[in-house]
Amino acid sequence: MPPAAPDAVVVGAGPNGLAAAVTLAAAGRSVVVYEAAATPGGGCRSAELTLPGYVHDVCASVHPLGAASPFLRSLPLADHGLEWAHPEIPLAHPLDDGSAAVLQRSLDATAAGLGADGAAWRRLVGPLLQRWEPLLDGLLGPLLPPRAPFAMARFLPGARSARAVAEHRFRGEAARALLAGCAAHACLPLSHPFTAGLGLVLAVTGHAVGWPVARGGSQRIVDALVAHLAALGGEVVCGHEVRSLADLPPARATLFDVTPRQLARIAGDRMAPRARRRLERYRYGPGVFKLDYALAGPVPWTAGACRRAATIHLGGTLAEIGHAEAEVTAGRHPDRPYVLAAQQVVADPSRAPAGHHTLWVYCHVPNGSTVDMTEPVERQLDRFAPGWRDLVLARRATTPADLEAYNANDVGGDIAGGGLDGMQAVVRPAPRLDPYRTALPGVYLCSSSTPPGAGVHGRSGWFAARAALRRELR
């Protein structure tokens, strides 16, 4: 049984909620995590979605920020069964001429593959890679106080749009497409400021630590965090939905791994009207439409490098990707969507029966979309892997509504915890010196709606827990 009055309560057993709980428990505080679902994990769970023996990641699947996270790297998660499985190639981006732009662990090998743009790629990425650890520490956190300012000074190109940086730095389509595919993870038109920043972060992380998957499924990350929390004396209680603060035991600090509007529903009756309205006005970004496949064999990509990569960006050129993402932001569904694909078996054969494969793909859609994007997505697969349909044994589609029903934090299918446009690109969830504190004493927000945002890295939970330790749990 959980203690009647723990030092701290965490609501939500996603990676950030568990990171907050681990941080508190490691500091010697008693902590209980309450999770509405039957299992912990939030957007980091795995299941046999298609056929028995095929393990699919329900949401997050490839984890460059997880492998690079200063917080996760500080924990003995390997002792609790977490193993990163690395493909030979972190990322490939096929083009219509049968070639592919390839992000390899080696900066030199990547540059060599980009031909005439290789030297420009090295000049853009090389200085960031030299100090990638302090740079990532500075970027994976709130703006104030500034962390690693000298390393951050090298990141000035990241404040520009991905389109501007790609067109200014590169002459060929391969390098431009490689940066565009990374930047499009932001779910924004590539003409927006700071989109180059996300592209560069993912590229540098790919060189520094790779783009691995968790062996056995993303669920293993959560299982390791839960096991480590238990070793520290913490507890996770599943099947306990929190509709109001009255559903929780008294505690000196309460941390919520939820989005701002959810916090307003749970605790808004105890807030001043202005504070509640601020949470209710929080904006959510585009949703995703996802497909999972059980395949009888590997995807027959035209570009050979794609067969050795766990992650594939399907979208063609910089211009095509930019158009697709602009269409989504405008509330429309592109005919040629930008598609993110993961073939986990390339790195982790345990995901499917011998010789068989899983395929995980999604595209961006307007928030709350009800449009079936199966055919547009599959046409993009046809474009770069003709004949792949002959291998399909089973398929499962997941709509934005399905994602939100599975994980309430995915509002309208938004898996990033909120839109990255306007001020929310740099200030989440509201302009505050401490973005984790709320208007209620002792109540903190620790989800991906707080800095540094989306990704399985645990840093939002870590920062929120440290804030609670400073103010409530000294």
CSV table of C-alpha atoms in Angstrom, one decimal:
chain,number,residue,atom,x,y,z
A,1,MET,CA,0.0,0.0,0.0
A,2,PRO,CA,1.3,3.5,-0.8
A,3,PRO,CA,1.9,5.8,2.2
A,4,ALA,CA,-1.1,7.8,3.4
A,5,ALA,CA,0.8,11.1,3.2
A,6,PRO,CA,3.9,10.8,1.0
A,7,ASP,CA,6.4,13.6,0.6
A,8,ALA,CA,5.4,13.9,-3.1
A,9,VAL,CA,2.8,12.6,-5.5
A,10,VAL,CA,3.3,12.3,-9.3
A,11,VAL,CA,0.3,12.0,-11.6
A,12,GLY,CA,1.2,10.2,-14.8
A,13,ALA,CA,3.7,7.4,-15.3
A,14,GLY,CA,5.1,8.4,-18.7
A,15,PRO,CA,8.9,8.9,-19.0
A,16,ASN,CA,8.7,12.4,-17.5
A,17,GLY,CA,6.5,11.5,-14.6
A,18,LEU,CA,8.8,8.5,-13.8
A,19,ALA,CA,11.9,10.7,-14.2
A,20,ALA,CA,10.4,13.2,-11.7
A,21,ALA,CA,9.6,10.3,-9.3
A,22,VAL,CA,13.1,8.8,-9.6
A,23,THR,CA,14.7,12.2,-8.9
A,24,LEU,CA,12.6,12.7,-5.8
A,25,ALA,CA,13.2,9.2,-4.5
A,26,ALA,CA,16.9,9.5,-5.1
A,27,ALA,CA,16.9,12.6,-2.9
A,28,GLY,CA,15.4,10.5,-0.1
A,29,ARG,CA,11.8,11.6,-0.4
A,30,SER,CA,8.8,9.2,-0.3
A,31,VAL,CA,7.0,9.3,-3.6
A,32,VAL,CA,4.0,7.6,-5.2
A,33,VAL,CA,3.1,7.8,-8.9
A,34,TYR,CA,-0.6,7.4,-10.0
A,35,GLU,CA,-1.3,6.3,-13.5
A,36,ALA,CA,-4.8,6.1,-15.1
A,37,ALA,CA,-3.9,3.3,-17.5
A,38,ALA,CA,-3.5,-0.3,-16.6
A,39,THR,CA,0.2,-0.1,-17.4
A,40,PRO,CA,2.8,2.6,-17.0
A,41,GLY,CA,4.5,4.3,-20.0
A,42,GLY,CA,2.2,6.9,-21.5
A,43,GLY,CA,3.6,7.4,-25.1
A,44,CYS,CA,6.4,4.9,-24.5
A,45,ARG,CA,4.8,1.5,-24.5
A,46,SER,CA,4.9,-1.5,-26.8
A,47,ALA,CA,2.4,-4.1,-27.7
A,48,GLU,CA,1.5,-6.8,-30.3
A,49,LEU,CA,-0.7,-4.5,-32.3
A,50,THR,CA,-1.0,-6.7,-35.5
A,51,LEU,CA,-0.1,-10.4,-35.0
A,52,PRO,CA,1.2,-12.5,-32.1
A,53,GLY,CA,5.0,-12.3,-32.0
A,54,TYR,CA,5.3,-8.9,-33.7
A,55,VAL,CA,6.2,-6.3,-31.1
A,56,HIS,CA,5.3,-2.7,-32.1
A,57,ASP,CA,6.0,0.5,-30.4
A,58,VAL,CA,2.6,2.2,-29.8
A,59,CYS,CA,4.1,5.7,-30.0
A,60,ALA,CA,7.8,6.6,-29.5
A,61,SER,CA,10.1,4.2,-31.2
A,62,VAL,CA,13.6,5.5,-32.1
A,63,HIS,CA,15.5,7.3,-29.3
A,64,PRO,CA,18.4,9.5,-30.2
A,65,LEU,CA,17.5,11.9,-27.3
A,66,GLY,CA,17.0,9.0,-25.0
A,67,ALA,CA,20.5,7.6,-25.7
A,68,ALA,CA,22.0,11.1,-25.4
A,69,SER,CA,19.9,12.3,-22.4
A,70,PRO,CA,22.2,13.5,-19.5
A,71,PHE,CA,19.5,12.3,-17.1
A,72,LEU,CA,18.9,8.8,-18.5
A,73,ARG,CA,22.7,8.3,-18.9
A,74,SER,CA,23.1,9.1,-15.2
A,75,LEU,CA,20.9,6.1,-14.1
A,76,PRO,CA,21.8,2.4,-13.9
A,77,LEU,CA,19.0,1.5,-16.3
A,78,ALA,CA,21.1,-1.2,-17.9
A,79,ASP,CA,21.0,-3.0,-14.6
A,80,HIS,CA,17.2,-3.1,-15.0
A,81,GLY,CA,17.3,-4.6,-18.5
A,82,LEU,CA,17.5,-1.5,-20.8
A,83,GLU,CA,19.8,-2.1,-23.8
A,84,TRP,CA,20.1,0.3,-26.8
A,85,ALA,CA,20.1,-1.6,-30.1
A,86,HIS,CA,21.9,0.3,-32.9
A,87,PRO,CA,21.4,-0.2,-36.6
A,88,GLU,CA,24.4,0.0,-38.9
A,89,ILE,CA,23.0,3.4,-40.3
A,90,PRO,CA,21.1,5.7,-38.0
A,91,LEU,CA,19.1,7.5,-40.7
A,92,ALA,CA,18.5,7.3,-44.4
A,93,HIS,CA,16.5,9.7,-46.7
A,94,PRO,CA,15.7,8.2,-50.1
A,95,LEU,CA,15.5,10.3,-53.3
A,96,ASP,CA,13.7,9.6,-56.6
A,97,ASP,CA,16.9,8.8,-58.5
A,98,GLY,CA,17.4,5.7,-56.4
A,99,SER,CA,20.1,7.2,-54.1
A,100,ALA,CA,19.7,8.2,-50.5
A,101,ALA,CA,21.2,10.9,-48.2
A,102,VAL,CA,22.6,9.0,-45.3
A,103,LEU,CA,23.3,10.2,-41.7
A,104,GLN,CA,26.1,7.9,-40.4
A,105,ARG,CA,27.7,7.9,-37.0
A,106,SER,CA,30.9,9.1,-38.6
A,107,LEU,CA,30.9,12.7,-39.6
A,108,ASP,CA,33.5,12.0,-42.3
A,109,ALA,CA,31.5,9.2,-43.8
A,110,THR,CA,28.4,11.3,-43.8
A,111,ALA,CA,30.2,14.2,-45.5
A,112,ALA,CA,31.8,11.8,-48.1
A,113,GLY,CA,28.3,10.6,-49.0
A,114,LEU,CA,27.0,14.1,-49.6
A,115,GLY,CA,29.5,14.8,-52.4
A,116,ALA,CA,30.1,18.4,-53.2
A,117,ASP,CA,28.1,19.4,-50.0
A,118,GLY,CA,30.2,17.2,-47.7
A,119,ALA,CA,32.5,20.1,-46.7
A,120,ALA,CA,29.6,22.3,-46.0
A,121,TRP,CA,28.0,19.6,-43.8
A,122,ARG,CA,31.2,19.3,-41.9
A,123,ARG,CA,31.5,23.0,-41.4
A,124,LEU,CA,27.8,23.2,-40.2
A,125,VAL,CA,27.7,20.2,-37.9
A,126,GLY,CA,31.4,19.7,-36.9
A,127,PRO,CA,31.7,22.6,-34.4
A,128,LEU,CA,28.5,21.5,-32.7
A,129,LEU,CA,29.7,17.9,-32.5
A,130,GLN,CA,32.9,18.9,-30.9
A,131,ARG,CA,31.0,20.1,-27.8
A,132,TRP,CA,27.9,18.0,-28.1
A,133,GLU,CA,27.5,17.1,-24.4
A,134,PRO,CA,27.5,20.7,-23.0
A,135,LEU,CA,25.4,21.8,-26.0
A,136,LEU,CA,22.8,19.2,-25.5
A,137,ASP,CA,22.8,19.9,-21.8
A,138,GLY,CA,22.0,23.6,-22.6
A,139,LEU,CA,19.3,22.8,-25.2
A,140,LEU,CA,17.5,20.1,-23.1
A,141,GLY,CA,16.3,22.5,-20.5
A,142,PRO,CA,14.7,25.9,-19.8
A,143,LEU,CA,16.2,29.1,-21.3
A,144,LEU,CA,16.9,30.6,-17.8
A,145,PRO,CA,19.3,30.4,-16.2
A,146,PRO,CA,21.4,29.8,-19.3
A,147,ARG,CA,23.2,26.5,-19.3
A,148,ALA,CA,26.5,25.9,-21.1
A,149,PRO,CA,26.5,29.4,-22.7
A,150,PHE,CA,29.8,29.0,-24.5
A,151,ALA,CA,28.6,25.8,-26.2
A,152,MET,CA,25.2,27.4,-26.9
A,153,ALA,CA,27.0,30.3,-28.7
A,154,ARG,CA,27.9,27.9,-31.5
A,155,PHE,CA,24.2,27.1,-32.1
A,156,LEU,CA,23.3,30.4,-33.7
A,157,PRO,CA,22.4,28.8,-37.0
A,158,GLY,CA,19.7,26.9,-35.1
A,159,ALA,CA,17.6,30.0,-34.6
A,160,ARG,CA,17.0,30.3,-38.4
A,161,SER,CA,14.5,28.4,-40.5
A,162,ALA,CA,15.5,25.0,-41.9
A,163,ARG,CA,14.8,26.2,-45.4
A,164,ALA,CA,17.1,29.2,-45.1
A,165,VAL,CA,20.0,27.2,-43.6
A,166,ALA,CA,19.6,24.4,-46.2
A,167,GLU,CA,19.4,26.7,-49.1
A,168,HIS,CA,22.2,28.9,-47.9
A,169,ARG,CA,24.6,26.1,-46.9
A,170,PHE,CA,24.0,23.4,-49.5
A,171,ARG,CA,23.8,23.3,-53.3
A,172,GLY,CA,22.6,19.7,-53.8
A,173,GLU,CA,19.2,18.1,-53.0
A,174,ALA,CA,20.7,15.3,-50.9
A,175,ALA,CA,22.1,17.5,-48.1
A,176,ARG,CA,19.1,19.8,-48.2
A,177,ALA,CA,16.7,16.9,-47.9
A,178,LEU,CA,18.7,15.3,-45.0
A,179,LEU,CA,18.5,18.5,-42.9
A,180,ALA,CA,14.8,19.0,-43.9
A,181,GLY,CA,13.8,15.5,-42.9
A,182,CYS,CA,15.4,16.0,-39.4
A,183,ALA,CA,13.8,19.5,-39.0
A,184,ALA,CA,10.4,18.3,-40.0
A,185,HIS,CA,10.1,16.4,-36.7
A,186,ALA,CA,9.1,19.9,-35.4
A,187,CYS,CA,5.6,19.6,-37.1
A,188,LEU,CA,6.1,23.1,-38.5
A,189,PRO,CA,6.6,24.6,-42.0
A,190,LEU,CA,10.3,24.6,-42.7
A,191,SER,CA,10.2,28.4,-43.2
A,192,HIS,CA,9.6,28.9,-39.4
A,193,PRO,CA,12.4,30.2,-37.2
A,194,PHE,CA,14.1,27.6,-35.0
A,195,THR,CA,13.2,24.7,-37.3
A,196,ALA,CA,16.9,24.5,-38.3
A,197,GLY,CA,17.6,24.0,-34.6
A,198,LEU,CA,15.7,20.8,-34.2
A,199,GLY,CA,17.2,19.5,-37.4
A,200,LEU,CA,20.7,20.2,-36.2
A,201,VAL,CA,20.1,18.7,-32.7
A,202,LEU,CA,18.9,15.4,-34.3
A,203,ALA,CA,21.8,15.4,-36.8
A,204,VAL,CA,24.4,16.0,-34.1
A,205,THR,CA,22.9,13.5,-31.8
A,206,GLY,CA,22.9,10.9,-34.6
A,207,HIS,CA,26.7,11.5,-35.0
A,208,ALA,CA,27.4,11.5,-31.3
A,209,VAL,CA,25.3,8.6,-30.0
A,210,GLY,CA,23.3,7.2,-32.9
A,211,TRP,CA,19.5,6.8,-33.4
A,212,PRO,CA,18.9,3.5,-31.5
A,213,VAL,CA,15.8,1.6,-30.5
A,214,ALA,CA,15.3,-0.1,-27.1
A,215,ARG,CA,15.9,-3.9,-27.5
A,216,GLY,CA,12.6,-5.6,-27.0
A,217,GLY,CA,10.5,-2.4,-27.4
A,218,SER,CA,10.2,1.1,-26.1
A,219,GLN,CA,8.4,-0.4,-23.1
A,220,ARG,CA,11.7,-1.5,-21.8
A,221,ILE,CA,12.7,2.1,-21.1
A,222,VAL,CA,9.7,2.5,-18.9
A,223,ASP,CA,10.1,-0.9,-17.3
A,224,ALA,CA,13.7,0.0,-16.3
A,225,LEU,CA,12.6,3.4,-14.8
A,226,VAL,CA,9.9,1.7,-12.8
A,227,ALA,CA,12.3,-0.9,-11.5
A,228,HIS,CA,14.9,1.7,-10.6
A,229,LEU,CA,12.1,3.7,-8.8
A,230,ALA,CA,11.1,0.6,-6.9
A,231,ALA,CA,14.8,0.1,-5.9
A,232,LEU,CA,14.8,3.6,-4.5
A,233,GLY,CA,11.6,3.0,-2.5
A,234,GLY,CA,9.1,4.6,-4.8
A,235,GLU,CA,5.8,3.1,-6.0
A,236,VAL,CA,3.7,3.2,-9.1
A,237,VAL,CA,-0.1,2.7,-8.8
A,238,CYS,CA,-1.9,2.0,-12.1
A,239,GLY,CA,-5.6,2.1,-12.8
A,240,HIS,CA,-6.0,5.2,-10.7
A,241,GLU,CA,-7.4,8.1,-12.7
A,242,VAL,CA,-7.1,11.5,-11.2
A,243,ARG,CA,-10.0,13.8,-12.0
A,244,SER,CA,-9.5,16.3,-9.2
A,245,LEU,CA,-6.9,17.0,-6.5
A,246,ALA,CA,-9.4,15.3,-4.1
A,247,ASP,CA,-8.4,12.0,-5.7
A,248,LEU,CA,-4.9,12.3,-4.3
A,249,PRO,CA,-3.5,11.9,-0.8
A,250,PRO,CA,-2.0,15.0,0.9
A,251,ALA,CA,1.6,15.7,-0.1
A,252,ARG,CA,4.1,18.5,0.2
A,253,ALA,CA,4.5,18.5,-3.6
A,254,THR,CA,2.4,17.3,-6.4
A,255,LEU,CA,3.8,16.9,-9.9
A,256,PHE,CA,1.6,16.4,-13.0
A,257,ASP,CA,2.8,14.7,-16.1
A,258,VAL,CA,-0.1,16.1,-18.1
A,259,THR,CA,-0.7,18.9,-20.5
A,260,PRO,CA,-1.9,22.4,-19.4
A,261,ARG,CA,-5.6,22.0,-20.4
A,262,GLN,CA,-5.7,18.7,-18.5
A,263,LEU,CA,-4.3,20.4,-15.4
A,264,ALA,CA,-6.9,23.1,-15.7
A,265,ARG,CA,-9.6,20.4,-15.6
A,266,ILE,CA,-8.1,18.6,-12.6
A,267,ALA,CA,-7.1,21.6,-10.5
A,268,GLY,CA,-8.8,24.6,-12.1
A,269,ASP,CA,-11.4,24.9,-9.4
A,270,ARG,CA,-8.7,25.8,-7.0
A,271,MET,CA,-7.0,28.4,-9.3
A,272,ALA,CA,-7.7,32.0,-9.8
A,273,PRO,CA,-9.7,32.5,-13.0
A,274,ARG,CA,-6.9,34.2,-14.8
A,275,ALA,CA,-4.4,31.4,-14.1
A,276,ARG,CA,-7.0,28.8,-15.2
A,277,ARG,CA,-7.7,30.7,-18.4
A,278,ARG,CA,-3.9,30.8,-19.2
A,279,LEU,CA,-3.8,27.0,-19.0
A,280,GLU,CA,-6.9,26.6,-21.1
A,281,ARG,CA,-5.5,28.8,-23.9
A,282,TYR,CA,-2.5,26.6,-24.4
A,283,ARG,CA,-2.2,25.6,-28.0
A,284,TYR,CA,-1.7,22.1,-29.4
A,285,GLY,CA,0.1,21.3,-32.5
A,286,PRO,CA,-0.6,18.9,-35.5
A,287,GLY,CA,-1.6,15.4,-34.8
A,288,VAL,CA,-0.3,12.2,-36.3
A,289,PHE,CA,-1.8,9.4,-38.3
A,290,LYS,CA,0.1,6.1,-37.7
A,291,LEU,CA,0.3,2.7,-39.3
A,292,ASP,CA,1.9,-0.5,-38.0
A,293,TYR,CA,2.6,-3.4,-40.3
A,294,ALA,CA,3.6,-7.1,-39.8
A,295,LEU,CA,5.8,-8.0,-42.8
A,296,ALA,CA,6.9,-11.3,-44.2
A,297,GLY,CA,10.4,-9.9,-45.0
A,298,PRO,CA,12.4,-6.7,-45.1
A,299,VAL,CA,11.2,-3.7,-47.0
A,300,PRO,CA,12.6,-3.7,-50.5
A,301,TRP,CA,13.9,-0.2,-50.6
A,302,THR,CA,15.3,0.9,-53.9
A,303,ALA,CA,18.2,2.7,-52.2
A,304,GLY,CA,20.4,0.0,-50.6
A,305,ALA,CA,21.4,2.2,-47.6
A,306,CYS,CA,17.8,2.3,-46.5
A,307,ARG,CA,17.9,-1.5,-45.9
A,308,ARG,CA,20.5,-0.9,-43.2
A,309,ALA,CA,18.9,2.0,-41.5
A,310,ALA,CA,16.3,1.8,-38.6
A,311,THR,CA,14.9,5.2,-39.5
A,312,ILE,CA,13.8,6.4,-42.9
A,313,HIS,CA,12.5,9.8,-43.8
A,314,LEU,CA,10.1,9.7,-46.8
A,315,GLY,CA,9.3,13.0,-48.4
A,316,GLY,CA,11.6,13.7,-51.3
A,317,THR,CA,13.2,17.1,-51.6
A,318,LEU,CA,13.4,20.1,-49.3
A,319,ALA,CA,10.7,21.8,-51.3
A,320,GLU,CA,8.3,18.8,-51.1
A,321,ILE,CA,8.8,18.3,-47.3
A,322,GLY,CA,8.3,22.1,-46.8
A,323,HIS,CA,5.1,22.1,-48.8
A,324,ALA,CA,3.7,19.0,-47.0
A,325,GLU,CA,4.3,20.5,-43.5
A,326,ALA,CA,2.9,23.9,-44.6
A,327,GLU,CA,-0.2,22.1,-45.8
A,328,VAL,CA,-0.7,20.5,-42.4
A,329,THR,CA,-0.2,23.7,-40.5
A,330,ALA,CA,-2.8,25.3,-42.8
A,331,GLY,CA,-5.3,22.6,-41.8
A,332,ARG,CA,-5.1,20.6,-45.0
A,333,HIS,CA,-4.0,17.0,-45.7
A,334,PRO,CA,-1.1,16.8,-48.2
A,335,ASP,CA,-1.3,14.4,-51.2
A,336,ARG,CA,2.4,13.6,-50.6
A,337,PRO,CA,2.9,13.7,-46.8
A,338,TYR,CA,6.2,13.7,-45.1
A,339,VAL,CA,6.4,10.2,-43.6
A,340,LEU,CA,8.6,9.0,-40.7
A,341,ALA,CA,9.3,5.3,-40.9
A,342,ALA,CA,11.1,2.9,-38.5
A,343,GLN,CA,12.1,-0.7,-39.3
A,344,GLN,CA,13.1,-1.8,-35.8
A,345,VAL,CA,14.1,-5.4,-36.8
A,346,VAL,CA,17.2,-4.0,-38.6
A,347,ALA,CA,18.6,-3.2,-35.2
A,348,ASP,CA,16.5,-5.6,-33.0
A,349,PRO,CA,15.6,-8.9,-34.5
A,350,SER,CA,13.6,-9.8,-31.4
A,351,ARG,CA,10.7,-7.7,-32.6
A,352,ALA,CA,9.4,-10.3,-35.1
A,353,PRO,CA,9.6,-14.0,-35.9
A,354,ALA,CA,12.8,-15.0,-37.7
A,355,GLY,CA,13.0,-13.5,-41.2
A,356,HIS,CA,10.0,-11.3,-40.6
A,357,HIS,CA,9.8,-7.6,-39.9
A,358,THR,CA,7.8,-4.8,-38.4
A,359,LEU,CA,7.2,-1.5,-40.0
A,360,TRP,CA,6.2,1.7,-38.0
A,361,VAL,CA,5.2,4.8,-40.0
A,362,TYR,CA,3.3,8.0,-39.4
A,363,CYS,CA,2.6,11.3,-41.0
A,364,HIS,CA,1.5,14.7,-39.6
A,365,VAL,CA,-2.1,15.7,-40.0
A,366,PRO,CA,-4.1,18.7,-38.7
A,367,ASN,CA,-5.0,18.4,-35.0
A,368,GLY,CA,-8.0,16.2,-34.4
A,369,SER,CA,-8.1,15.0,-38.1
A,370,THR,CA,-10.6,12.3,-39.0
A,371,VAL,CA,-9.1,11.7,-42.5
A,372,ASP,CA,-7.8,8.2,-43.3
A,373,MET,CA,-4.3,8.9,-44.6
A,374,THR,CA,-3.5,5.2,-45.3
A,375,GLU,CA,-3.4,5.5,-49.1
A,376,PRO,CA,-1.3,8.7,-49.3
A,377,VAL,CA,1.2,7.2,-46.8
A,378,GLU,CA,1.4,3.9,-48.7
A,379,ARG,CA,1.9,5.8,-52.0
A,380,GLN,CA,5.0,7.3,-50.4
A,381,LEU,CA,6.2,3.8,-49.5
A,382,ASP,CA,5.5,2.6,-53.1
A,383,ARG,CA,7.5,5.5,-54.4
A,384,PHE,CA,10.7,4.4,-52.6
A,385,ALA,CA,10.1,0.7,-52.0
A,386,PRO,CA,8.1,-0.7,-54.9
A,387,GLY,CA,6.7,-4.2,-54.2
A,388,TRP,CA,6.6,-3.7,-50.4
A,389,ARG,CA,2.8,-4.3,-50.3
A,390,ASP,CA,3.4,-8.0,-51.3
A,391,LEU,CA,5.0,-8.5,-47.9
A,392,VAL,CA,2.1,-7.2,-45.7
A,393,LEU,CA,0.7,-9.8,-43.4
A,394,ALA,CA,-1.3,-7.4,-41.2
A,395,ARG,CA,-1.9,-3.7,-40.8
A,396,ARG,CA,-3.2,-1.5,-38.1
A,397,ALA,CA,-4.1,2.2,-38.4
A,398,THR,CA,-4.1,4.6,-35.5
A,399,THR,CA,-6.0,7.9,-35.8
A,400,PRO,CA,-5.4,11.0,-33.7
A,401,ALA,CA,-8.6,10.1,-31.8
A,402,ASP,CA,-7.1,6.6,-31.1
A,403,LEU,CA,-3.9,8.1,-29.8
A,404,GLU,CA,-5.7,10.5,-27.5
A,405,ALA,CA,-7.9,7.6,-26.2
A,406,TYR,CA,-4.7,5.6,-25.5
A,407,ASN,CA,-2.8,8.4,-23.9
A,408,ALA,CA,-4.7,11.5,-22.8
A,409,ASN,CA,-1.6,13.7,-23.2
A,410,ASP,CA,-1.9,13.2,-27.0
A,411,VAL,CA,-4.5,15.9,-27.4
A,412,GLY,CA,-6.0,15.7,-30.9
A,413,GLY,CA,-3.1,13.4,-31.8
A,414,ASP,CA,-0.4,15.9,-30.8
A,415,ILE,CA,2.4,13.7,-29.5
A,416,ALA,CA,4.7,16.7,-28.8
A,417,GLY,CA,2.8,18.1,-25.8
A,418,GLY,CA,1.9,21.3,-27.6
A,419,GLY,CA,2.5,23.3,-30.7
A,420,LEU,CA,6.0,24.8,-31.3
A,421,ASP,CA,4.8,27.9,-33.1
A,422,GLY,CA,5.0,31.5,-31.8
A,423,MET,CA,6.1,32.0,-28.3
A,424,GLN,CA,5.6,28.4,-27.5
A,425,ALA,CA,8.7,27.6,-29.5
A,426,VAL,CA,10.8,29.1,-26.7
A,427,VAL,CA,8.4,29.5,-23.8
A,428,ARG,CA,6.4,26.6,-22.5
A,429,PRO,CA,3.8,26.4,-21.1
A,430,ALA,CA,3.6,30.1,-20.1
A,431,PRO,CA,6.0,33.0,-19.6
A,432,ARG,CA,7.4,32.3,-16.1
A,433,LEU,CA,10.9,32.3,-14.7
A,434,ASP,CA,10.2,28.8,-13.4
A,435,PRO,CA,8.2,27.1,-16.1
A,436,TYR,CA,7.5,24.1,-13.9
A,437,ARG,CA,5.7,25.9,-11.1
A,438,THR,CA,2.0,26.5,-11.4
A,439,ALA,CA,-0.3,29.1,-9.8
A,440,LEU,CA,-1.1,26.6,-7.0
A,441,PRO,CA,1.4,26.3,-4.1
A,442,GLY,CA,3.2,23.0,-4.2
A,443,VAL,CA,1.8,22.0,-7.6
A,444,TYR,CA,4.2,21.5,-10.6
A,445,LEU,CA,3.9,20.6,-14.2
A,446,CYS,CA,6.5,18.0,-15.4
A,447,SER,CA,5.3,16.9,-18.9
A,448,SER,CA,6.6,17.6,-22.4
A,449,SER,CA,4.5,20.8,-22.3
A,450,THR,CA,7.4,22.2,-20.3
A,451,PRO,CA,11.1,22.6,-21.4
A,452,PRO,CA,12.7,21.0,-23.2
A,453,GLY,CA,9.6,19.5,-24.8
A,454,ALA,CA,9.0,16.3,-26.6
A,455,GLY,CA,11.2,13.3,-26.6
A,456,VAL,CA,12.0,10.4,-24.3
A,457,HIS,CA,14.7,12.0,-22.3
A,458,GLY,CA,13.2,12.6,-18.9
A,459,ARG,CA,14.6,16.1,-18.6
A,460,SER,CA,11.2,17.8,-18.1
A,461,GLY,CA,10.5,15.6,-15.1
A,462,TRP,CA,14.0,16.0,-13.8
A,463,PHE,CA,13.9,19.8,-13.9
A,464,ALA,CA,10.4,19.9,-12.3
A,465,ALA,CA,11.5,17.6,-9.5
A,466,ARG,CA,14.5,19.7,-8.8
A,467,ALA,CA,12.3,22.8,-8.6
A,468,ALA,CA,10.1,21.0,-6.1
A,469,LEU,CA,13.1,19.9,-4.1
A,470,ARG,CA,14.3,23.5,-3.9
A,471,ARG,CA,11.0,25.0,-2.8
A,472,GLU,CA,8.8,22.4,-1.2
A,473,LEU,CA,10.9,19.4,-0.1
A,474,ARG,CA,14.1,20.9,1.3
